[in-house]
XYZ file of C-alpha atoms in Angstrom:
603
model
C 0.073 0.035 -0.063
C 0.921 3.799 -0.389
C 2.873 5.060 2.608
C 3.633 8.512 1.241
C 2.966 10.642 -1.780
C 4.882 13.909 -2.842
C 3.751 16.048 -5.375
C 5.806 18.808 -6.916
C 4.722 21.370 -9.546
C 1.376 19.954 -10.519
C -1.505 22.361 -11.161
C -1.881 24.344 -8.038
C 0.295 22.198 -5.886
C 4.016 23.576 -5.539
C 5.422 21.076 -3.122
C 3.162 18.802 -1.065
C 3.788 15.557 0.780
C 0.857 13.316 1.848
C 1.368 10.845 4.722
C -0.838 7.863 3.966
C -1.660 4.706 5.808
C -4.091 1.780 6.378
C -7.493 2.460 6.894
C -9.603 5.465 5.363
C -8.043 8.495 4.423
C -9.893 11.627 3.321
C -8.877 14.591 1.412
C -10.826 17.779 1.730
C -10.593 21.477 1.069
C -12.099 24.461 -0.635
C -13.432 24.221 -4.063
C -10.532 24.903 -6.321
C -7.920 24.172 -3.790
C -6.660 21.320 -5.619
C -8.097 18.259 -4.117
C -8.395 16.578 -7.401
C -4.682 17.117 -7.937
C -4.221 14.495 -5.367
C -5.922 12.064 -7.641
C -4.205 13.415 -10.632
C -1.111 12.799 -9.078
C -1.727 9.201 -8.193
C -3.035 8.593 -11.775
C 0.147 10.253 -12.939
C 2.428 7.900 -10.701
C 0.623 4.878 -11.739
C 1.124 5.388 -15.535
C -1.699 7.780 -16.434
C -1.198 10.185 -19.391
C 1.267 12.871 -18.951
C -0.380 16.469 -19.891
C 2.119 19.206 -20.036
C -0.844 21.455 -19.358
C -0.921 20.176 -15.751
C 2.542 21.412 -14.974
C 2.278 24.249 -12.726
C 2.902 27.765 -14.011
C 6.658 28.692 -13.839
C 7.695 25.123 -12.903
C 9.997 23.358 -15.344
C 8.283 19.935 -14.580
C 5.733 18.174 -12.475
C 7.197 15.194 -10.345
C 5.206 12.684 -8.327
C 7.063 10.403 -5.962
C 5.619 7.403 -4.046
C 6.727 5.146 -1.324
C 4.985 1.939 -1.013
C 5.014 -1.342 0.924
C 4.400 -4.510 -0.725
C 4.968 -8.204 -0.193
C 8.278 -9.422 -1.055
C 7.030 -12.288 -3.340
C 3.964 -10.409 -4.866
C 3.536 -9.983 -8.451
C 4.183 -6.337 -8.361
C 7.646 -7.061 -6.614
C 8.580 -9.521 -9.416
C 7.427 -7.081 -11.991
C 9.738 -4.298 -10.350
C 12.839 -6.685 -10.521
C 12.038 -7.693 -14.259
C 12.241 -3.909 -15.057
C 15.631 -3.715 -13.410
C 14.384 -1.825 -10.357
C 15.293 -2.759 -6.670
C 12.954 -3.062 -3.601
C 14.114 -2.349 -0.186
C 14.169 -5.515 2.088
C 13.915 -5.052 5.783
C 16.546 -6.247 8.195
C 16.563 -10.161 8.159
C 15.017 -10.435 4.822
C 11.602 -11.336 5.751
C 8.377 -9.408 5.748
C 7.148 -6.588 3.309
C 9.619 -4.724 1.179
C 9.710 -1.007 0.093
C 9.279 0.429 -3.274
C 9.836 4.061 -4.627
C 8.147 5.260 -7.767
C 8.644 8.467 -9.654
C 6.961 10.147 -12.679
C 7.941 13.313 -14.025
C 6.445 15.455 -16.978
C 8.201 18.507 -18.149
C 6.669 21.676 -19.303
C 7.567 20.502 -22.837
C 5.572 17.389 -22.518
C 8.343 14.828 -22.109
C 7.578 12.101 -19.710
C 9.940 9.922 -17.570
C 9.367 7.170 -15.200
C 11.595 5.519 -12.535
C 10.847 2.161 -10.849
C 12.680 1.163 -7.813
C 15.354 3.673 -8.724
C 15.801 2.549 -12.241
C 14.620 4.133 -15.384
C 11.577 2.284 -16.786
C 8.957 2.590 -19.584
C 5.812 4.482 -18.389
C 3.866 1.242 -19.075
C 5.530 -0.487 -16.496
C 3.849 1.789 -13.982
C 0.546 0.851 -15.576
C 1.272 -2.673 -14.972
C 2.233 -2.118 -11.422
C -1.218 -0.236 -11.102
C -3.103 -3.578 -12.059
C -1.681 -4.985 -8.871
C -1.484 -1.905 -6.356
C -4.237 0.681 -7.133
C -7.864 1.001 -8.439
C -9.126 4.573 -8.685
C -12.867 4.990 -8.797
C -14.398 8.605 -10.015
C -17.637 9.906 -11.147
C -16.679 8.647 -14.720
C -16.804 5.179 -13.260
C -20.545 5.587 -12.608
C -21.155 6.160 -16.243
C -19.119 3.215 -17.207
C -21.152 1.189 -14.509
C -24.110 1.843 -16.821
C -22.596 -0.020 -19.839
C -23.450 -3.807 -20.205
C -19.865 -4.823 -20.777
C -18.729 -3.119 -17.428
C -21.766 -4.735 -15.879
C -20.818 -8.391 -17.078
C -17.176 -7.730 -15.973
C -18.305 -6.735 -12.503
C -20.416 -9.806 -12.115
C -17.581 -12.027 -13.158
C -15.271 -10.373 -10.748
C -17.864 -11.168 -7.902
C -18.416 -14.712 -9.139
C -14.571 -15.176 -9.503
C -15.146 -16.416 -12.964
C -12.304 -17.668 -15.059
C -12.847 -17.114 -18.784
C -9.686 -18.725 -19.854
C -11.047 -22.132 -21.020
C -14.051 -20.570 -22.543
C -11.923 -17.810 -24.480
C -9.623 -20.491 -25.734
C -12.607 -22.662 -27.079
C -14.409 -19.613 -28.684
C -10.896 -18.739 -30.479
C -10.658 -22.394 -31.731
C -14.237 -22.340 -32.930
C -13.909 -19.055 -34.710
C -10.592 -20.041 -36.353
C -12.174 -23.314 -37.527
C -15.108 -21.547 -39.059
C -12.915 -19.088 -40.655
C -10.564 -21.669 -42.276
C -13.596 -23.526 -43.839
C -15.235 -20.290 -44.994
C -11.772 -19.266 -46.645
C -11.454 -22.691 -48.475
C -14.990 -22.492 -49.706
C -14.637 -18.992 -51.092
C -11.164 -19.348 -52.551
C -11.939 -22.908 -54.050
C -10.623 -22.271 -57.443
C -7.539 -20.276 -56.498
C -6.548 -22.880 -53.901
C -6.897 -25.606 -56.303
C -4.626 -23.876 -58.798
C -2.103 -23.278 -56.061
C -2.249 -26.876 -55.084
C -1.850 -28.103 -58.637
C 1.401 -25.910 -58.910
C 2.831 -27.286 -55.693
C 2.171 -30.788 -56.660
C 3.669 -30.386 -59.830
C 6.898 -28.970 -58.176
C 7.030 -31.828 -55.724
C 6.551 -34.384 -58.576
C 9.441 -32.927 -60.506
C 11.688 -32.949 -57.510
C 10.785 -36.451 -56.684
C 11.345 -37.575 -60.108
C 14.796 -36.049 -60.021
C 15.657 -37.801 -56.689
C 18.305 -35.321 -55.690
C 20.723 -36.243 -52.969
C 22.014 -33.743 -50.288
C 25.216 -32.261 -51.426
C 25.076 -34.000 -54.879
C 25.443 -30.850 -56.743
C 28.940 -30.161 -55.072
C 30.017 -33.651 -55.549
C 29.011 -33.490 -59.350
C 30.889 -30.159 -59.681
C 34.161 -31.706 -58.283
C 33.738 -34.769 -60.446
C 33.100 -33.016 -63.760
C 36.026 -30.616 -63.156
C 38.243 -33.794 -62.683
C 37.132 -35.325 -66.018
C 37.277 -32.254 -67.904
C 41.082 -31.605 -66.775
C 41.930 -35.463 -66.867
C 44.907 -35.239 -69.242
C 46.662 -32.353 -67.410
C 46.013 -33.782 -64.176
C 47.530 -37.079 -65.233
C 50.712 -35.394 -66.589
C 51.077 -33.216 -63.466
C 50.769 -36.453 -61.076
C 53.207 -38.360 -63.490
C 55.787 -35.676 -63.357
C 55.477 -35.315 -59.563
C 55.605 -39.102 -59.056
C 58.726 -39.302 -61.174
C 60.430 -36.370 -59.184
C 59.837 -38.157 -55.921
C 60.519 -41.773 -56.749
C 62.056 -41.679 -60.265
C 60.880 -42.863 -63.637
C 59.887 -46.409 -63.899
C 60.402 -46.090 -67.737
C 63.956 -44.957 -67.361
C 65.466 -46.345 -64.089
C 69.015 -45.219 -65.077
C 68.245 -41.650 -65.956
C 70.480 -38.875 -65.106
C 67.776 -36.777 -63.278
C 68.064 -37.179 -59.388
C 64.929 -37.935 -57.763
C 64.098 -37.023 -53.938
C 64.177 -40.650 -52.757
C 67.718 -40.942 -54.337
C 68.831 -37.821 -52.642
C 67.359 -38.693 -49.235
C 69.080 -42.128 -49.589
C 72.442 -40.466 -50.024
C 71.802 -38.144 -47.099
C 70.837 -40.982 -44.879
C 74.071 -43.023 -45.863
C 76.235 -39.966 -44.869
C 74.582 -39.810 -41.270
C 74.755 -43.542 -40.840
C 78.531 -43.313 -41.034
C 78.337 -41.296 -37.862
C 75.828 -43.213 -36.081
C 76.266 -43.290 -32.306
C 78.769 -40.490 -32.157
C 76.392 -37.858 -31.087
C 72.836 -38.235 -29.878
C 71.729 -35.009 -31.427
C 72.880 -35.940 -34.862
C 71.100 -39.413 -34.340
C 67.798 -37.588 -33.676
C 68.215 -35.817 -36.994
C 68.978 -39.117 -38.676
C 65.694 -40.456 -37.360
C 63.929 -37.248 -38.784
C 65.324 -38.029 -42.013
C 64.125 -41.517 -42.047
C 60.657 -40.241 -41.284
C 60.673 -37.926 -44.151
C 61.789 -40.512 -46.648
C 59.029 -42.889 -45.559
C 56.603 -39.742 -46.213
C 58.174 -39.350 -49.612
C 57.654 -42.989 -50.487
C 54.031 -42.873 -49.409
C 53.075 -39.797 -51.393
C 54.970 -41.050 -54.523
C 52.824 -44.031 -54.175
C 49.480 -42.162 -53.796
C 50.434 -39.839 -56.686
C 50.871 -43.150 -58.863
C 47.645 -44.319 -57.719
C 45.958 -41.190 -58.499
C 47.246 -41.104 -61.975
C 46.029 -44.539 -62.426
C 42.563 -43.802 -61.292
C 42.007 -40.784 -63.683
C 39.329 -41.666 -66.168
C 39.018 -39.413 -69.195
C 35.830 -40.948 -70.591
C 33.982 -38.227 -72.562
C 30.617 -40.220 -72.270
C 30.906 -40.117 -68.457
C 31.628 -36.545 -68.625
C 28.494 -35.897 -70.633
C 26.494 -37.818 -68.185
C 27.671 -35.774 -65.534
C 26.904 -32.394 -67.080
C 23.493 -33.639 -67.870
C 22.865 -34.622 -64.277
C 24.120 -31.242 -63.350
C 21.963 -29.411 -65.628
C 18.779 -31.293 -64.043
C 19.930 -30.315 -60.469
C 20.537 -26.685 -61.666
C 17.146 -26.423 -63.155
C 15.633 -27.471 -59.799
C 17.767 -24.900 -57.895
C 16.769 -22.387 -60.224
C 13.049 -23.081 -59.857
C 12.753 -23.690 -56.302
C 15.762 -22.604 -54.241
C 15.635 -19.118 -52.743
C 18.295 -17.024 -51.055
C 21.791 -15.344 -52.029
C 23.429 -18.757 -52.664
C 20.682 -21.074 -53.729
C 21.447 -24.841 -53.673
C 19.940 -28.320 -53.284
C 19.498 -27.650 -49.587
C 17.147 -24.761 -50.735
C 15.198 -27.159 -52.941
C 14.716 -29.428 -50.026
C 13.473 -26.579 -47.737
C 10.877 -25.682 -50.572
C 9.761 -29.152 -50.856
C 9.113 -29.551 -47.113
C 7.156 -26.261 -46.894
C 5.244 -27.055 -50.126
C 4.145 -30.399 -48.559
C 3.067 -28.682 -45.555
C 1.131 -26.006 -47.533
C -0.524 -28.766 -49.513
C -2.257 -30.039 -46.382
C -3.782 -26.612 -45.730
C -4.850 -26.546 -49.360
C -6.815 -29.587 -49.520
C -10.109 -28.785 -51.104
C -11.397 -32.217 -51.649
C -15.037 -33.090 -50.426
C -13.405 -35.241 -47.834
C -11.219 -32.390 -46.531
C -14.194 -29.772 -46.524
C -16.207 -32.276 -44.793
C -13.645 -32.871 -42.021
C -13.233 -29.013 -41.637
C -17.157 -28.656 -41.141
C -17.031 -31.433 -38.649
C -14.327 -29.880 -36.740
C -16.027 -26.514 -36.808
C -19.322 -28.048 -35.552
C -17.323 -29.914 -32.788
C -15.623 -26.691 -31.577
C -18.791 -24.959 -31.505
C -20.575 -27.728 -29.248
C -17.472 -27.214 -26.904
C -18.284 -23.542 -26.872
C -21.895 -24.192 -26.103
C -20.974 -26.512 -23.377
C -18.651 -24.040 -21.690
C -21.027 -21.117 -22.277
C -23.808 -22.995 -20.412
C -21.477 -23.562 -17.548
C -20.332 -19.945 -17.415
C -24.079 -18.864 -17.680
C -25.019 -20.999 -14.622
C -22.176 -19.520 -12.567
C -23.369 -16.000 -13.614
C -26.929 -16.624 -12.791
C -26.017 -18.125 -9.459
C -23.681 -15.144 -8.778
C -26.224 -12.611 -10.007
C -28.863 -13.688 -7.324
C -26.163 -13.314 -4.621
C -24.951 -9.959 -5.821
C -28.195 -8.332 -6.087
C -29.155 -9.516 -2.668
C -25.748 -7.968 -1.138
C -26.178 -4.583 -3.092
C -29.697 -4.421 -2.062
C -28.836 -4.837 1.560
C -25.953 -2.186 1.169
C -28.391 0.305 -0.419
C -30.823 -0.240 2.452
C -27.922 0.813 4.707
C -27.217 3.793 2.338
C -30.527 5.429 3.078
C -32.515 3.771 0.304
C -34.552 1.497 2.337
C -37.095 0.637 -0.360
C -34.493 0.170 -3.200
C -34.009 -3.269 -4.812
C -31.133 -4.064 -7.049
C -31.400 -6.917 -9.503
C -28.847 -8.374 -11.761
C -30.401 -10.040 -14.829
C -28.569 -12.596 -16.919
C -30.012 -13.279 -20.542
C -28.933 -15.551 -23.104
C -27.772 -14.342 -26.579
C -25.299 -15.861 -29.304
C -21.924 -16.926 -27.807
C -19.533 -14.160 -28.115
C -15.850 -13.693 -26.788
C -16.912 -13.255 -23.308
C -19.905 -15.907 -23.163
C -23.340 -16.195 -24.236
C -24.880 -13.684 -21.785
C -26.012 -10.143 -21.495
C -25.812 -8.885 -18.094
C -27.837 -5.915 -16.889
C -28.127 -4.235 -13.499
C -31.655 -2.964 -12.792
C -32.609 -0.574 -9.873
C -35.932 -0.163 -8.286
C -35.497 2.988 -6.215
C -38.655 2.331 -4.252
C -41.832 0.162 -4.687
C -43.833 2.694 -6.580
C -41.718 2.549 -9.676
C -40.636 -0.191 -11.904
C -37.088 -1.496 -11.923
C -35.132 0.208 -14.808
C -31.549 -0.179 -16.151
C -29.059 2.042 -14.292
C -28.538 4.262 -17.241
C -32.338 5.316 -17.131
C -33.471 4.641 -13.685
C -30.942 6.216 -11.489
C -30.253 9.779 -10.512
C -26.660 10.908 -9.863
C -26.903 10.555 -6.152
C -28.583 7.148 -6.475
C -25.929 6.105 -9.122
C -23.106 7.077 -6.540
C -24.550 4.942 -3.901
C -25.240 1.849 -6.217
C -21.467 2.133 -7.159
C -20.443 2.378 -3.651
C -22.645 -0.613 -2.541
C -21.259 -2.692 -5.355
C -17.628 -1.797 -4.282
C -18.349 -2.890 -0.793
C -19.981 -6.060 -2.062
C -17.029 -6.862 -4.234
C -14.401 -5.833 -1.563
C -13.364 -9.343 -0.893
C -12.783 -10.176 -4.447
C -10.577 -7.066 -5.277
C -6.727 -8.117 -5.070
C -5.463 -4.417 -5.057
C -4.543 -3.068 -1.668
C -5.299 0.644 -2.221
C -8.661 2.026 -3.425
C -9.284 5.684 -4.306
C -12.724 7.331 -4.532
C -12.685 10.776 -6.227
C -15.907 12.449 -5.012
C -18.085 9.560 -5.630
C -20.457 10.973 -3.055
C -21.610 13.547 -5.366
C -25.222 14.266 -5.250
C -25.477 12.668 -1.937
C -26.388 14.602 1.294
C -28.066 14.203 4.640
C -28.435 10.848 6.217
C -27.287 9.149 3.022
C -23.877 10.795 3.366
C -23.476 9.649 6.763
C -24.162 6.098 5.465
C -21.741 6.701 2.493
C -18.903 7.508 5.144
C -20.011 4.459 7.171
C -19.685 2.236 4.123
C -16.218 3.684 3.103
C -14.858 3.156 6.640
C -16.331 -0.433 6.610
C -14.683 -0.978 3.166
C -11.332 0.142 4.539
C -11.716 -2.351 7.600
C -12.989 -5.332 5.464
C -10.932 -8.046 4.293
C -7.173 -7.762 4.971
C -5.942 -5.416 7.578
C -3.829 -3.834 5.028
C -6.833 -2.218 3.107
C -6.291 1.379 2.264
C -9.115 3.495 1.193
C -8.326 7.274 -0.016
C -11.433 9.392 -0.457
C -11.643 12.843 -1.958
C -14.813 14.318 -0.607
C -16.565 17.636 0.152
C -19.005 16.145 2.657
C -18.334 16.350 6.379
C -20.286 13.404 7.045
C -18.005 11.252 5.123
C -14.915 13.040 6.410
C -15.846 12.115 10.096
C -15.214 8.627 9.533
C -11.663 8.910 8.472
C -8.787 7.505 10.095
C -6.410 10.252 8.463
C -7.878 13.539 7.521
C -5.829 15.591 4.993
C -6.812 19.132 4.061
C -5.725 20.977 0.947
C -5.448 24.762 1.502
C -5.471 27.274 -1.251
C -3.222 30.298 -1.075
C -2.156 32.962 -3.322
C 1.630 34.153 -4.216
C 2.921 37.438 -3.045
C 2.140 40.509 -4.877
C 4.538 42.320 -7.172
C 6.868 40.913 -9.736
C 8.507 37.420 -9.975
C 7.397 33.778 -11.000
C 5.274 33.343 -7.909
C 3.484 36.755 -8.067
C -0.300 36.127 -8.258
C 0.048 32.438 -8.697
C -2.412 30.263 -6.960
C -0.751 27.545 -4.758
C -1.975 24.835 -2.217
C -0.711 23.530 1.092
C -1.338 20.004 2.191
C -1.483 19.188 6.001
C -2.910 16.533 8.348
C -5.470 17.789 10.712
C -6.145 16.239 14.106
C -7.908 17.235 17.225
C -9.220 20.838 17.121
C -7.944 21.498 13.718
C -9.849 18.484 12.438
C -12.986 19.672 14.221
C -12.689 23.106 12.720
C -12.404 21.621 9.301
C -15.428 19.710 9.641
C -17.214 22.650 10.858
C -16.168 24.586 7.839
C -17.540 21.838 5.577
C -20.762 21.712 7.528
C -21.386 25.652 7.537
C -18.633 27.606 5.997
C -17.572 28.825 9.355
C -16.055 27.695 12.663
C -18.542 29.248 14.804
C -19.405 27.739 18.111
C -22.704 26.107 16.756
C -20.773 24.714 13.856
C -18.066 23.429 16.158
C -20.514 21.820 18.483
C -22.140 20.061 15.549
C -18.853 18.921 14.107
C -17.908 17.353 17.393
C -21.062 15.510 17.558
C -20.620 14.337 14.028
C -17.217 12.849 14.999
C -18.500 11.243 18.041
C -21.191 9.618 16.172
C -18.552 8.506 13.805
C -16.474 6.983 16.582
C -19.606 5.243 18.073
C -20.507 3.780 14.557
C -16.976 2.265 14.403
C -17.125 0.816 17.737
C -20.621 -0.903 16.781
C -23.999 -0.380 15.248
C -25.209 3.309 15.498
C -27.908 4.074 18.187
C -31.303 4.283 16.867
C -32.210 7.554 15.418
C -28.529 9.104 15.640
C -28.110 9.313 12.024
C -31.137 11.203 11.711
C -30.555 13.642 14.690
C -26.940 14.649 13.308
C -28.307 15.049 9.850
C -30.939 17.504 11.268
C -28.433 19.463 13.334
C -26.222 19.446 10.395
C -29.056 21.072 8.262
C -29.900 23.472 11.052
C -26.089 24.775 11.237
C -26.321 25.256 7.387
C -29.379 27.511 7.970
């Protein structure tokens, strides 16, 4: 969760640090003081769009720093390490770890992000937000009226896993698309298949062997130069071993010279070990010369100058060259390229089978895939219908506690054709009281009612939300009186439900909501000094935590716009009522009494 947030150069905020903690934190202040900049800073820190227009007048950049605490083995900590960042492990290496995030936006519009001290793409901040933060604003109330959002909300409540269904649906659509494509391109695919089959038949008839073209080139070159090669081998043989046709010739050969050298050394054998070693090397050389001469003789004898054989080799080379020219690609095409083409062509032919049998098999596969989709969709629909009844009851109970005692919330699940997310249309209906029919949220709920419905849903879904920090930006708009007290009570309960690490941050203008806070932060507006200079006449905001008498004075201001004794008295009573509510159920009539006194104070 967030431990501290520092905002610099953002809107009316020059430099402000917000200490945060578990439980319910409220942010209050005069209209225009910069309360929404707190939410803007959070959105910016967690990957929101960087707008240069939000940079404070006279500042070079807006900067938001956040210090968080998270589990050492959490998905967020793993993502930080993958991005090259570091987390601060506590002494002993166990328990939660610390993480610092930073986001800057320059006045020129350039945006940068740092995760765990390391530069990172802004998208990484957005990925971390999925694990750490959920922001709910008045725009979420509008999204709540959309069918897709309502279906996602129901799936979240039910804990639905769409993985198996989504995979089956994708397989079904792929099978149907493949069948449709083959039927639509029947003639084209048949022509392509004929060309591939012709090429494969030509290659099969030639029966090329791997590396055969290289071997044939070497053999043809040897036959074409057979006479010159024979002369060269013969002369080299005679130079090494002497001519067999002229054994008494005057020309000295290498073998004779080596023999004379050997005889000279043998006369001094045993006189000097060094000379004996040289004599041994001379013996080895003589043996090598004899072997080489013998090999040259065998090479000469094996040369064949058969013109007919050369013609056969050239004909075979021409066949292989034709295959390479037609079917091999690349900068240096060869028979390996022909083999590669043949393999790919055979695979492609499997996809080009447009026979009646192949089309029938594809149709059967499509139908089987659709049957699996329908089976999984029915299972998914049953889960949604069961969850819809539970969610409707839970939200209705919350609405009764939010000063809507006659309200009923119903979640309807209607069947439709299977789609990427199932075969259901989900719609949330609200009946504000018994005298009106139940209508969809987009048509049957006022702004204040929609705020309470959204809060009731969030309270009902609290146990299913994996993020430790929830932010509400003036979701109590259009709410007042007793309903406002109940909104505050529900927000406090949301902060205390589930894990003890739950953190709820609320931007509000209602004292009835602020009274339930564990931490109360006030944003004050001030104007820069008169005269010239960068700060002259520029509005700025201070951020401070209020407790005790300061908090009571702030609630009085929110109730009546003044800290008169009457307003202070009613603020104190509001705080006392919130404290009693936190300790247990509110006394009968307490909410109505506090609401009447708050209304009297405003008058």
